[in-house]
Amino acid sequence: MRAESPGPQHEWLDGDAGPVVRPYTLTGGRVRPSVGLDLVAFVLARRGADLVAHSRLHPEHRRLVELARRPVPVAELAVELDLAVGVVRVLVGDLLARGLVSVYEPAGTAFLPDDNILKAVVNGLRAL
């Protein structure tokens, strides 16, 4: 049997999912981050990041900074906070704008082999 939560019940509350409007309020209605962030981009808190000076941060912002004491991908942050990736991207963008974190994008396609090498590998596999 599931225990009922105290207080009045509202149609926008769900006992399993929690408040439905919360992500919207966390981002202030924003759906796009101030900077483009890849899912595998690493977020790292800057040394000496002073959260006290940024007292208007949401608890989720603070938790992101705590989690980013070591390099952590955006996707993993979303899992740790149990928030949608889009929400985490907006929150990381906020922290980046305040200078509390750094973001390191994954290496581009410069390190991928060229098409001729890939074709040679495929042809070699077909010959087997």
mmCIF file of C-alpha atoms in Angstrom:
data_model
loop_
_atom_site.group_PDB
_atom_site.id
_atom_site.type_symbol
_atom_site.label_atom_id
_atom_site.label_comp_id
_atom_site.label_asym_id
_atom_site.label_seq_id
_atom_site.Cartn_x
_atom_site.Cartn_y
_atom_site.Cartn_z
ATOM 1 C CA MET A 1 0.000 0.000 0.000
ATOM 2 C CA ARG A 2 1.316 3.405 -0.954
ATOM 3 C CA ALA A 3 1.419 6.128 1.670
ATOM 4 C CA GLU A 4 -0.368 9.307 0.735
ATOM 5 C CA SER A 5 1.615 12.498 0.981
ATOM 6 C CA PRO A 6 0.390 15.038 3.510
ATOM 7 C CA GLY A 7 -1.319 18.208 2.405
ATOM 8 C CA PRO A 8 -3.659 18.969 -0.466
ATOM 9 C CA GLN A 9 -3.315 16.971 -3.670
ATOM 10 C CA HIS A 10 -3.034 18.847 -6.938
ATOM 11 C CA GLU A 11 -3.391 17.618 -10.480
ATOM 12 C CA TRP A 12 0.161 18.767 -11.313
ATOM 13 C CA LEU A 13 1.694 16.562 -8.632
ATOM 14 C CA ASP A 14 2.529 12.925 -9.216
ATOM 15 C CA GLY A 15 3.612 10.715 -6.329
ATOM 16 C CA ASP A 16 5.959 8.705 -8.535
ATOM 17 C CA ALA A 17 7.384 11.434 -10.763
ATOM 18 C CA GLY A 18 7.255 14.370 -8.361
ATOM 19 C CA PRO A 19 6.193 17.868 -9.357
ATOM 20 C CA VAL A 20 5.701 18.085 -13.100
ATOM 21 C CA VAL A 21 6.529 21.788 -13.422
ATOM 22 C CA ARG A 22 9.873 21.657 -11.609
ATOM 23 C CA PRO A 23 12.231 21.500 -14.635
ATOM 24 C CA TYR A 24 10.499 24.506 -16.155
ATOM 25 C CA THR A 25 10.977 26.493 -12.962
ATOM 26 C CA LEU A 26 14.612 25.411 -12.635
ATOM 27 C CA THR A 27 15.467 26.884 -16.009
ATOM 28 C CA GLY A 28 13.259 29.948 -15.709
ATOM 29 C CA GLY A 29 11.337 28.763 -18.751
ATOM 30 C CA ARG A 30 14.454 28.499 -20.910
ATOM 31 C CA VAL A 31 14.717 25.429 -23.110
ATOM 32 C CA ARG A 32 18.055 26.120 -24.793
ATOM 33 C CA PRO A 33 21.398 26.552 -23.045
ATOM 34 C CA SER A 34 23.373 29.739 -23.546
ATOM 35 C CA VAL A 35 26.097 27.616 -25.193
ATOM 36 C CA GLY A 36 25.917 24.419 -27.200
ATOM 37 C CA LEU A 37 26.858 21.425 -25.068
ATOM 38 C CA ASP A 38 27.467 17.937 -26.366
ATOM 39 C CA LEU A 39 26.173 15.012 -24.295
ATOM 40 C CA VAL A 40 29.715 13.769 -23.825
ATOM 41 C CA ALA A 41 31.255 17.166 -23.075
ATOM 42 C CA PHE A 42 33.076 17.133 -19.760
ATOM 43 C CA VAL A 43 32.157 19.626 -17.063
ATOM 44 C CA LEU A 44 34.734 20.527 -14.425
ATOM 45 C CA ALA A 45 34.274 22.886 -11.486
ATOM 46 C CA ARG A 46 36.831 25.665 -11.445
ATOM 47 C CA ARG A 47 39.255 25.697 -8.562
ATOM 48 C CA GLY A 48 38.117 28.047 -5.862
ATOM 49 C CA ALA A 49 34.578 28.239 -7.267
ATOM 50 C CA ASP A 50 32.902 30.425 -4.655
ATOM 51 C CA LEU A 51 29.304 29.296 -4.266
ATOM 52 C CA VAL A 52 28.782 31.681 -1.342
ATOM 53 C CA ALA A 53 29.190 34.658 -3.687
ATOM 54 C CA HIS A 54 26.466 33.147 -5.868
ATOM 55 C CA SER A 55 23.746 32.819 -3.245
ATOM 56 C CA ARG A 56 20.901 32.961 -5.784
ATOM 57 C CA LEU A 57 21.790 29.586 -7.280
ATOM 58 C CA HIS A 58 19.291 26.751 -7.132
ATOM 59 C CA PRO A 59 20.259 23.684 -5.097
ATOM 60 C CA GLU A 60 20.614 21.839 -8.412
ATOM 61 C CA HIS A 61 23.245 24.355 -9.548
ATOM 62 C CA ARG A 62 25.151 23.737 -6.328
ATOM 63 C CA ARG A 63 24.871 19.974 -6.738
ATOM 64 C CA LEU A 64 26.209 20.260 -10.297
ATOM 65 C CA VAL A 65 29.281 22.098 -9.028
ATOM 66 C CA GLU A 66 29.803 19.445 -6.338
ATOM 67 C CA LEU A 67 29.532 16.631 -8.875
ATOM 68 C CA ALA A 68 31.908 18.427 -11.244
ATOM 69 C CA ARG A 69 34.813 18.447 -8.783
ATOM 70 C CA ARG A 70 36.098 15.760 -11.138
ATOM 71 C CA PRO A 71 35.516 15.837 -14.920
ATOM 72 C CA VAL A 72 32.055 14.441 -15.595
ATOM 73 C CA PRO A 73 30.051 14.245 -18.857
ATOM 74 C CA VAL A 74 26.823 16.205 -19.232
ATOM 75 C CA ALA A 75 24.852 12.967 -19.695
ATOM 76 C CA GLU A 76 26.142 11.589 -16.392
ATOM 77 C CA LEU A 77 25.188 14.807 -14.607
ATOM 78 C CA ALA A 78 21.641 14.385 -15.899
ATOM 79 C CA VAL A 79 21.535 10.855 -14.498
ATOM 80 C CA GLU A 80 22.973 11.897 -11.134
ATOM 81 C CA LEU A 81 20.443 14.724 -10.733
ATOM 82 C CA ASP A 82 17.573 12.724 -12.245
ATOM 83 C CA LEU A 83 16.814 15.612 -14.599
ATOM 84 C CA ALA A 84 16.314 15.824 -18.336
ATOM 85 C CA VAL A 85 19.499 16.438 -20.318
ATOM 86 C CA GLY A 86 18.029 19.652 -21.726
ATOM 87 C CA VAL A 87 17.526 21.018 -18.217
ATOM 88 C CA VAL A 88 21.066 20.072 -17.207
ATOM 89 C CA ARG A 89 22.435 21.782 -20.321
ATOM 90 C CA VAL A 90 20.674 25.017 -19.352
ATOM 91 C CA LEU A 91 21.921 24.776 -15.751
ATOM 92 C CA VAL A 92 25.503 24.071 -16.860
ATOM 93 C CA GLY A 93 25.246 27.068 -19.201
ATOM 94 C CA ASP A 94 24.277 29.202 -16.195
ATOM 95 C CA LEU A 95 27.291 27.958 -14.232
ATOM 96 C CA LEU A 96 29.574 28.520 -17.202
ATOM 97 C CA ALA A 97 28.342 32.114 -17.545
ATOM 98 C CA ARG A 98 29.108 32.692 -13.851
ATOM 99 C CA GLY A 99 32.602 31.259 -14.208
ATOM 100 C CA LEU A 100 31.975 28.392 -11.805
ATOM 101 C CA VAL A 101 32.676 25.569 -14.257
ATOM 102 C CA SER A 102 34.647 24.889 -17.395
ATOM 103 C CA VAL A 103 33.403 22.742 -20.253
ATOM 104 C CA TYR A 104 35.672 20.578 -22.377
ATOM 105 C CA GLU A 105 34.148 19.408 -25.633
ATOM 106 C CA PRO A 106 35.171 16.027 -27.025
ATOM 107 C CA ALA A 107 37.744 15.923 -29.761
ATOM 108 C CA GLY A 108 36.251 16.632 -33.158
ATOM 109 C CA THR A 109 36.450 14.460 -36.205
ATOM 110 C CA ALA A 110 40.069 15.452 -36.775
ATOM 111 C CA PHE A 111 41.182 12.222 -35.101
ATOM 112 C CA LEU A 112 38.978 9.916 -37.156
ATOM 113 C CA PRO A 113 40.577 7.933 -39.977
ATOM 114 C CA ASP A 114 39.888 9.159 -43.485
ATOM 115 C CA ASP A 115 37.389 7.460 -45.802
ATOM 116 C CA ASN A 116 40.060 5.563 -47.761
ATOM 117 C CA ILE A 117 41.237 3.746 -44.636
ATOM 118 C CA LEU A 118 37.672 2.870 -43.644
ATOM 119 C CA LYS A 119 36.928 1.580 -47.145
ATOM 120 C CA ALA A 120 40.079 -0.552 -47.076
ATOM 121 C CA VAL A 121 39.028 -2.062 -43.735
ATOM 122 C CA VAL A 122 35.525 -2.846 -45.034
ATOM 123 C CA ASN A 123 36.949 -4.404 -48.211
ATOM 124 C CA GLY A 124 39.348 -6.459 -46.115
ATOM 125 C CA LEU A 125 36.536 -7.710 -43.911
ATOM 126 C CA ARG A 126 34.435 -8.621 -46.941
ATOM 127 C CA ALA A 127 37.355 -10.589 -48.365
ATOM 128 C CA LEU A 128 37.405 -12.792 -45.268
#
